[in-house]
mmCIF file with all atom_site columns, C-alpha atoms in Angstrom:
data_model
loop_
_atom_site.group_PDB
_atom_site.id
_atom_site.type_symbol
_atom_site.label_atom_id
_atom_site.label_alt_id
_atom_site.label_comp_id
_atom_site.label_asym_id
_atom_site.label_entity_id
_atom_site.label_seq_id
_atom_site.pdbx_PDB_ins_code
_atom_site.Cartn_x
_atom_site.Cartn_y
_atom_site.Cartn_z
_atom_site.occupancy
_atom_site.B_iso_or_equiv
_atom_site.pdbx_formal_charge
_atom_site.auth_seq_id
_atom_site.auth_comp_id
_atom_site.auth_asym_id
_atom_site.auth_atom_id
_atom_site.pdbx_PDB_model_num
ATOM 1  C CA . MET S 1 1  ? -14.057 4.725   2.993  1.00 78.00 ? 108 MET S CA 1
ATOM 2  C CA . LEU S 1 2  ? -10.616 6.216   3.387  1.00 85.00 ? 109 LEU S CA 1
ATOM 3  C CA . ARG S 1 3  ? -11.194 9.467   5.256  1.00 85.00 ? 110 ARG S CA 1
ATOM 4  C CA . ALA S 1 4  ? -7.663  10.771  5.928  1.00 80.00 ? 111 ALA S CA 1
ATOM 5  C CA . SER S 1 5  ? -3.982  9.893   6.020  1.00 84.00 ? 112 SER S CA 1
ATOM 6  C CA . THR S 1 6  ? -0.788  11.624  7.051  1.00 84.00 ? 113 THR S CA 1
ATOM 7  C CA . SER S 1 7  ? 1.531   13.137  4.458  1.00 87.00 ? 114 SER S CA 1
ATOM 8  C CA . GLY S 1 8  ? 3.987   10.202  4.671  1.00 89.00 ? 115 GLY S CA 1
ATOM 9  C CA . VAL S 1 9  ? 1.457   7.758   3.215  1.00 90.00 ? 116 VAL S CA 1
ATOM 10 C CA . MET S 1 10 ? 0.201   7.825   -0.376 1.00 90.00 ? 117 MET S CA 1
ATOM 11 C CA . LEU S 1 11 ? -2.839  5.891   -1.601 1.00 92.00 ? 118 LEU S CA 1
ATOM 12 C CA . ILE S 1 12 ? -1.804  3.862   -4.661 1.00 94.00 ? 119 ILE S CA 1
ATOM 13 C CA . SER S 1 13 ? -5.056  2.054   -5.438 1.00 94.00 ? 120 SER S CA 1
ATOM 14 C CA . GLN S 1 14 ? -8.327  0.774   -4.042 1.00 94.00 ? 121 GLN S CA 1
ATOM 15 C CA . GLU S 1 15 ? -10.534 -2.025  -5.280 1.00 95.00 ? 122 GLU S CA 1
ATOM 16 C CA . TYR S 1 16 ? -13.934 -3.406  -4.311 1.00 92.00 ? 123 TYR S CA 1
ATOM 17 C CA . LEU S 1 17 ? -14.229 -7.196  -4.199 1.00 93.00 ? 124 LEU S CA 1
ATOM 18 C CA . PRO S 1 18 ? -17.867 -8.342  -4.307 1.00 91.00 ? 125 PRO S CA 1
ATOM 19 C CA . PRO S 1 19 ? -19.066 -11.185 -2.056 1.00 91.00 ? 126 PRO S CA 1
ATOM 20 C CA . ASN S 1 20 ? -18.678 -14.790 -3.214 1.00 89.00 ? 127 ASN S CA 1
ATOM 21 C CA . THR S 1 21 ? -22.397 -15.400 -2.802 1.00 88.00 ? 128 THR S CA 1
ATOM 22 C CA . MET S 1 22 ? -25.527 -13.712 -4.107 1.00 85.00 ? 129 MET S CA 1
ATOM 23 C CA . ALA S 1 23 ? -27.244 -13.920 -0.704 1.00 89.00 ? 130 ALA S CA 1
ATOM 24 C CA . ALA S 1 24 ? -28.816 -10.613 0.340  1.00 86.00 ? 131 ALA S CA 1
ATOM 25 C CA . GLY S 1 25 ? -26.669 -8.665  2.782  1.00 81.00 ? 132 GLY S CA 1
ATOM 26 C CA . SER S 1 26 ? -23.465 -10.569 2.046  1.00 86.00 ? 133 SER S CA 1
ATOM 27 C CA . PRO S 1 27 ? -20.454 -8.331  2.665  1.00 87.00 ? 134 PRO S CA 1
ATOM 28 C CA . GLY S 1 28 ? -17.890 -7.458  0.027  1.00 88.00 ? 135 GLY S CA 1
ATOM 29 C CA . LYS S 1 29 ? -14.360 -6.243  0.731  1.00 91.00 ? 136 LYS S CA 1
ATOM 30 C CA . ARG S 1 30 ? -12.474 -3.108  -0.203 1.00 91.00 ? 137 ARG S CA 1
ATOM 31 C CA . VAL S 1 31 ? -8.698  -3.436  -0.649 1.00 94.00 ? 138 VAL S CA 1
ATOM 32 C CA . PHE S 1 32 ? -6.469  -0.375  -0.239 1.00 92.00 ? 139 PHE S CA 1
ATOM 33 C CA . VAL S 1 33 ? -2.812  -0.272  -1.327 1.00 93.00 ? 140 VAL S CA 1
ATOM 34 C CA . PHE S 1 34 ? -0.534  2.397   0.153  1.00 91.00 ? 141 PHE S CA 1
ATOM 35 C CA . ARG S 1 35 ? 3.068   3.454   -0.350 1.00 90.00 ? 142 ARG S CA 1
ATOM 36 C CA . ALA S 1 36 ? 5.121   5.006   2.434  1.00 89.00 ? 143 ALA S CA 1
ATOM 37 C CA . THR S 1 37 ? 6.789   8.207   1.218  1.00 90.00 ? 144 THR S CA 1
ATOM 38 C CA . GLU S 1 38 ? 8.776   9.077   4.333  1.00 90.00 ? 145 GLU S CA 1
ATOM 39 C CA . PRO S 1 39 ? 9.944   7.361   7.528  1.00 91.00 ? 146 PRO S CA 1
ATOM 40 C CA . GLY S 1 40 ? 8.208   7.842   10.864 1.00 92.00 ? 147 GLY S CA 1
ATOM 41 C CA . THR S 1 41 ? 4.857   7.005   12.384 1.00 93.00 ? 148 THR S CA 1
ATOM 42 C CA . GLN S 1 42 ? 2.077   7.447   9.833  1.00 91.00 ? 149 GLN S CA 1
ATOM 43 C CA . SER S 1 43 ? -1.698  7.264   10.325 1.00 91.00 ? 150 SER S CA 1
ATOM 44 C CA . VAL S 1 44 ? -4.559  6.183   8.098  1.00 91.00 ? 151 VAL S CA 1
ATOM 45 C CA . MET S 1 45 ? -8.211  6.693   9.091  1.00 92.00 ? 152 MET S CA 1
ATOM 46 C CA . PHE S 1 46 ? -11.135 4.740   7.658  1.00 92.00 ? 153 PHE S CA 1
ATOM 47 C CA . GLU S 1 47 ? -14.840 5.284   8.270  1.00 91.00 ? 154 GLU S CA 1
ATOM 48 C CA . LEU S 1 48 ? -17.750 2.926   7.710  1.00 89.00 ? 155 LEU S CA 1
ATOM 49 C CA . LEU S 1 49 ? -20.552 4.942   6.116  1.00 86.00 ? 156 LEU S CA 1
ATOM 50 C CA . ARG S 1 50 ? -23.987 4.230   4.749  1.00 86.00 ? 157 ARG S CA 1
ATOM 51 C CA . SER S 1 51 ? -24.351 5.285   1.123  1.00 83.00 ? 158 SER S CA 1
ATOM 52 C CA . TRP S 1 52 ? -27.071 7.797   2.039  1.00 89.00 ? 159 TRP S CA 1
ATOM 53 C CA . ASP S 1 53 ? -25.313 9.217   5.133  1.00 88.00 ? 160 ASP S CA 1
ATOM 54 C CA . THR S 1 54 ? -21.754 10.426  4.559  1.00 82.00 ? 161 THR S CA 1
ATOM 55 C CA . ILE S 1 55 ? -21.717 12.630  7.693  1.00 87.00 ? 162 ILE S CA 1
ATOM 56 C CA . HIS S 1 56 ? -22.362 10.162  10.538 1.00 91.00 ? 163 HIS S CA 1
ATOM 57 C CA . PRO S 1 57 ? -20.014 7.147   10.347 1.00 91.00 ? 164 PRO S CA 1
ATOM 58 C CA . LEU S 1 58 ? -21.150 3.856   11.883 1.00 93.00 ? 165 LEU S CA 1
ATOM 59 C CA . ASP S 1 59 ? -17.552 3.077   12.836 1.00 93.00 ? 166 ASP S CA 1
ATOM 60 C CA . ARG S 1 60 ? -14.122 4.696   12.608 1.00 93.00 ? 167 ARG S CA 1
ATOM 61 C CA . LYS S 1 61 ? -10.723 2.979   12.681 1.00 93.00 ? 168 LYS S CA 1
ATOM 62 C CA . ILE S 1 62 ? -7.315  4.648   12.815 1.00 94.00 ? 169 ILE S CA 1
ATOM 63 C CA . TYR S 1 63 ? -4.252  2.576   11.997 1.00 93.00 ? 170 TYR S CA 1
ATOM 64 C CA . ASN S 1 64 ? -0.757  3.766   12.914 1.00 94.00 ? 171 ASN S CA 1
ATOM 65 C CA . VAL S 1 65 ? 2.165   2.351   10.950 1.00 90.00 ? 172 VAL S CA 1
ATOM 66 C CA . THR S 1 66 ? 5.839   2.864   11.718 1.00 92.00 ? 173 THR S CA 1
ATOM 67 C CA . VAL S 1 67 ? 7.918   3.256   8.563  1.00 88.00 ? 174 VAL S CA 1
ATOM 68 C CA . VAL S 1 68 ? 11.672  2.682   8.819  1.00 87.00 ? 175 VAL S CA 1
ATOM 69 C CA . GLU S 1 69 ? 14.321  3.079   6.142  1.00 77.00 ? 176 GLU S CA 1
#
């Protein structure tokens, strides 16, 4: 789940891609597309959450991207 981003990054779209197999527990993928709206170092934070627990993330990743003109 996208949790936060800086003002210089705009979320354009997100899509869930289901797994290629029907095996129980197979992971799908979520694809996020962003557009940079201003130069500088921008941050995007994602959290891995269980569907029944949106308060306590299992994992958190922050990605910093440098945008140049």
